[in-house]
């Protein structure tokens, strides 16, 4: 007999609804694709970050959010992971640019989870993505100011002719 909660619902049903709410309500993008990179899950966080509605994204290729000049490299790596089941990326978040519906770029950090069937074959990949554009732009400005300051120091240290 399945365990039930005080209101008579099964714990499994409560956990299922909780998982659905977490995915639906998180600010991070949660995207799930099949082995071919076709989007099968797109939450409200993905809509906020990328600007595509769920109905616009579902059934589309990940090319929807990958800048065109990066697509070949992305799909080469994707196919290697699907074939081997191995990724060179560990638990550290990946940092990549993405593309919004309006064509603008977005800086992203994300992690992936490969989902497998009972035969240990990859059935799809889930990704959780965060928009880090503001932090990336601040870091870029800081690096530029640091380079300028270092150049000023070097020029002031040079002996006068």
mmCIF file of C-alpha atoms in Angstrom:
data_model
loop_
_atom_site.group_PDB
_atom_site.id
_atom_site.type_symbol
_atom_site.label_atom_id
_atom_site.label_comp_id
_atom_site.label_asym_id
_atom_site.label_seq_id
_atom_site.Cartn_x
_atom_site.Cartn_y
_atom_site.Cartn_z
ATOM 1 C CA UNK A 1 0.000 0.000 0.000
ATOM 2 C CA UNK A 2 1.340 3.428 -0.944
ATOM 3 C CA UNK A 3 2.048 5.932 1.796
ATOM 4 C CA UNK A 4 -0.380 8.813 1.934
ATOM 5 C CA UNK A 5 -0.254 12.344 3.265
ATOM 6 C CA UNK A 6 -2.686 13.841 5.783
ATOM 7 C CA UNK A 7 -5.004 14.971 2.965
ATOM 8 C CA UNK A 8 -5.130 11.443 1.491
ATOM 9 C CA UNK A 9 -2.857 12.031 -1.499
ATOM 10 C CA UNK A 10 -0.100 9.559 -2.204
ATOM 11 C CA UNK A 11 3.400 10.753 -1.410
ATOM 12 C CA UNK A 12 4.344 10.007 -5.019
ATOM 13 C CA UNK A 13 1.571 12.300 -6.280
ATOM 14 C CA UNK A 14 2.665 15.054 -3.887
ATOM 15 C CA UNK A 15 6.294 14.670 -4.969
ATOM 16 C CA UNK A 16 5.268 14.726 -8.643
ATOM 17 C CA UNK A 17 3.311 17.971 -8.179
ATOM 18 C CA UNK A 18 6.197 19.454 -6.202
ATOM 19 C CA UNK A 19 8.684 18.609 -8.976
ATOM 20 C CA UNK A 20 6.361 20.103 -11.582
ATOM 21 C CA UNK A 21 6.000 23.313 -9.557
ATOM 22 C CA UNK A 22 9.754 23.642 -9.016
ATOM 23 C CA UNK A 23 10.420 23.296 -12.742
ATOM 24 C CA UNK A 24 7.572 25.619 -13.691
ATOM 25 C CA UNK A 25 8.334 28.347 -11.165
ATOM 26 C CA UNK A 26 12.138 28.518 -11.024
ATOM 27 C CA UNK A 27 13.772 31.572 -12.563
ATOM 28 C CA UNK A 28 16.422 29.412 -14.221
ATOM 29 C CA UNK A 29 15.705 27.964 -17.627
ATOM 30 C CA UNK A 30 14.947 24.259 -17.505
ATOM 31 C CA UNK A 31 15.119 22.650 -20.934
ATOM 32 C CA UNK A 32 14.885 18.981 -21.857
ATOM 33 C CA UNK A 33 15.651 17.652 -25.320
ATOM 34 C CA UNK A 34 15.580 14.242 -26.902
ATOM 35 C CA UNK A 35 18.708 12.606 -28.366
ATOM 36 C CA UNK A 36 18.324 14.681 -31.526
ATOM 37 C CA UNK A 37 18.280 18.006 -29.673
ATOM 38 C CA UNK A 38 14.546 18.580 -30.150
ATOM 39 C CA UNK A 39 13.079 20.595 -27.275
ATOM 40 C CA UNK A 40 10.487 18.631 -25.279
ATOM 41 C CA UNK A 41 10.398 20.692 -22.051
ATOM 42 C CA UNK A 42 10.606 24.492 -21.802
ATOM 43 C CA UNK A 43 9.761 26.261 -18.552
ATOM 44 C CA UNK A 44 8.843 29.873 -17.773
ATOM 45 C CA UNK A 45 12.474 30.597 -16.829
ATOM 46 C CA UNK A 46 13.495 29.652 -20.378
ATOM 47 C CA UNK A 47 10.814 31.985 -21.719
ATOM 48 C CA UNK A 48 12.136 34.827 -19.536
ATOM 49 C CA UNK A 49 15.756 34.291 -20.566
ATOM 50 C CA UNK A 50 15.306 33.568 -24.274
ATOM 51 C CA UNK A 51 12.035 35.320 -25.141
ATOM 52 C CA UNK A 52 10.431 32.323 -26.860
ATOM 53 C CA UNK A 53 7.130 31.068 -25.476
ATOM 54 C CA UNK A 54 6.740 27.414 -24.608
ATOM 55 C CA UNK A 55 4.600 26.851 -27.709
ATOM 56 C CA UNK A 56 7.259 28.497 -29.903
ATOM 57 C CA UNK A 57 10.075 26.381 -28.436
ATOM 58 C CA UNK A 58 8.542 22.916 -28.065
ATOM 59 C CA UNK A 59 9.352 20.690 -31.011
ATOM 60 C CA UNK A 60 12.134 23.005 -32.210
ATOM 61 C CA UNK A 61 15.843 22.238 -32.453
ATOM 62 C CA UNK A 62 18.234 23.723 -29.909
ATOM 63 C CA UNK A 63 19.455 25.828 -32.846
ATOM 64 C CA UNK A 64 16.678 28.139 -31.686
ATOM 65 C CA UNK A 65 18.947 29.415 -28.882
ATOM 66 C CA UNK A 66 22.441 28.644 -30.220
ATOM 67 C CA UNK A 67 24.194 31.462 -32.088
ATOM 68 C CA UNK A 68 24.679 30.407 -35.714
ATOM 69 C CA UNK A 69 28.475 30.630 -35.697
ATOM 70 C CA UNK A 70 28.624 28.200 -32.728
ATOM 71 C CA UNK A 71 26.203 25.572 -34.025
ATOM 72 C CA UNK A 72 28.715 23.287 -35.745
ATOM 73 C CA UNK A 73 30.914 23.118 -32.659
ATOM 74 C CA UNK A 74 27.862 22.532 -30.474
ATOM 75 C CA UNK A 75 26.501 19.683 -32.616
ATOM 76 C CA UNK A 76 29.927 18.056 -32.973
ATOM 77 C CA UNK A 77 30.196 17.908 -29.177
ATOM 78 C CA UNK A 78 26.551 16.908 -28.774
ATOM 79 C CA UNK A 79 26.882 13.980 -31.171
ATOM 80 C CA UNK A 80 30.068 12.814 -29.444
ATOM 81 C CA UNK A 81 28.295 12.829 -26.058
ATOM 82 C CA UNK A 82 25.230 11.022 -27.425
ATOM 83 C CA UNK A 83 27.428 8.361 -29.070
ATOM 84 C CA UNK A 84 29.805 7.782 -26.155
ATOM 85 C CA UNK A 85 27.719 8.760 -23.142
ATOM 86 C CA UNK A 86 30.741 10.673 -21.893
ATOM 87 C CA UNK A 87 31.150 14.398 -21.492
ATOM 88 C CA UNK A 88 34.407 16.190 -20.786
ATOM 89 C CA UNK A 89 32.507 18.590 -18.580
ATOM 90 C CA UNK A 90 32.278 17.587 -14.964
ATOM 91 C CA UNK A 91 30.208 19.195 -12.277
ATOM 92 C CA UNK A 92 31.410 22.711 -13.064
ATOM 93 C CA UNK A 93 28.877 24.916 -14.874
ATOM 94 C CA UNK A 94 29.578 25.586 -18.537
ATOM 95 C CA UNK A 95 29.748 29.177 -19.763
ATOM 96 C CA UNK A 96 28.446 29.833 -23.275
ATOM 97 C CA UNK A 97 26.687 32.521 -25.258
ATOM 98 C CA UNK A 98 23.092 31.990 -26.268
ATOM 99 C CA UNK A 99 20.688 33.755 -28.571
ATOM 100 C CA UNK A 100 17.378 35.376 -27.652
ATOM 101 C CA UNK A 101 14.244 35.561 -29.784
ATOM 102 C CA UNK A 102 15.091 39.149 -30.732
ATOM 103 C CA UNK A 103 18.533 38.047 -31.980
ATOM 104 C CA UNK A 104 20.452 39.557 -29.061
ATOM 105 C CA UNK A 105 23.129 37.575 -27.252
ATOM 106 C CA UNK A 106 22.852 36.310 -23.704
ATOM 107 C CA UNK A 107 25.695 35.001 -21.545
ATOM 108 C CA UNK A 108 24.778 31.706 -19.911
ATOM 109 C CA UNK A 109 26.046 29.299 -17.308
ATOM 110 C CA UNK A 110 24.493 25.877 -17.312
ATOM 111 C CA UNK A 111 24.760 22.305 -16.178
ATOM 112 C CA UNK A 112 23.456 19.218 -17.929
ATOM 113 C CA UNK A 113 22.109 15.866 -16.886
ATOM 114 C CA UNK A 114 22.018 12.945 -19.281
ATOM 115 C CA UNK A 115 18.899 10.846 -18.814
ATOM 116 C CA UNK A 116 19.179 7.155 -19.663
ATOM 117 C CA UNK A 117 16.793 4.276 -20.261
ATOM 118 C CA UNK A 118 16.943 0.832 -18.640
ATOM 119 C CA UNK A 119 19.507 -0.267 -21.245
ATOM 120 C CA UNK A 120 21.754 2.678 -20.178
ATOM 121 C CA UNK A 121 21.216 4.462 -23.508
ATOM 122 C CA UNK A 122 20.877 8.252 -23.418
ATOM 123 C CA UNK A 123 17.264 9.206 -24.064
ATOM 124 C CA UNK A 124 17.778 12.940 -23.723
ATOM 125 C CA UNK A 125 19.570 15.733 -21.978
ATOM 126 C CA UNK A 126 18.222 18.145 -19.384
ATOM 127 C CA UNK A 127 19.881 21.509 -18.907
ATOM 128 C CA UNK A 128 19.478 24.139 -16.226
ATOM 129 C CA UNK A 129 20.629 27.538 -17.474
ATOM 130 C CA UNK A 130 21.173 30.888 -15.781
ATOM 131 C CA UNK A 131 21.508 34.301 -17.427
ATOM 132 C CA UNK A 132 24.854 35.749 -16.303
ATOM 133 C CA UNK A 133 24.995 38.536 -18.884
ATOM 134 C CA UNK A 134 25.164 41.353 -16.327
ATOM 135 C CA UNK A 135 27.980 39.693 -14.366
ATOM 136 C CA UNK A 136 29.864 38.890 -17.591
ATOM 137 C CA UNK A 137 29.619 42.517 -18.748
ATOM 138 C CA UNK A 138 30.796 43.771 -15.334
ATOM 139 C CA UNK A 139 33.746 41.357 -15.414
ATOM 140 C CA UNK A 140 34.612 42.473 -18.955
ATOM 141 C CA UNK A 141 34.558 46.143 -17.916
ATOM 142 C CA UNK A 142 36.707 45.359 -14.874
ATOM 143 C CA UNK A 143 39.264 43.497 -17.031
ATOM 144 C CA UNK A 144 39.360 46.460 -19.433
ATOM 145 C CA UNK A 145 39.953 48.944 -16.577
ATOM 146 C CA UNK A 146 42.644 46.695 -15.121
ATOM 147 C CA UNK A 147 44.421 46.482 -18.496
ATOM 148 C CA UNK A 148 44.247 50.281 -18.833
ATOM 149 C CA UNK A 149 45.642 50.774 -15.321
ATOM 150 C CA UNK A 150 48.470 48.308 -15.981
ATOM 151 C CA UNK A 151 49.307 50.124 -19.236
ATOM 152 C CA UNK A 152 49.451 53.457 -17.366
ATOM 153 C CA UNK A 153 51.730 51.967 -14.721
ATOM 154 C CA UNK A 154 54.068 50.538 -17.374
ATOM 155 C CA UNK A 155 54.211 53.841 -19.236
ATOM 156 C CA UNK A 156 54.912 55.796 -16.044
ATOM 157 C CA UNK A 157 57.743 53.390 -15.124
ATOM 158 C CA UNK A 158 59.532 53.878 -18.434
ATOM 159 C CA UNK A 159 62.577 56.154 -18.141
ATOM 160 C CA UNK A 160 62.196 59.575 -19.663
ATOM 161 C CA UNK A 161 64.331 60.143 -22.793
#
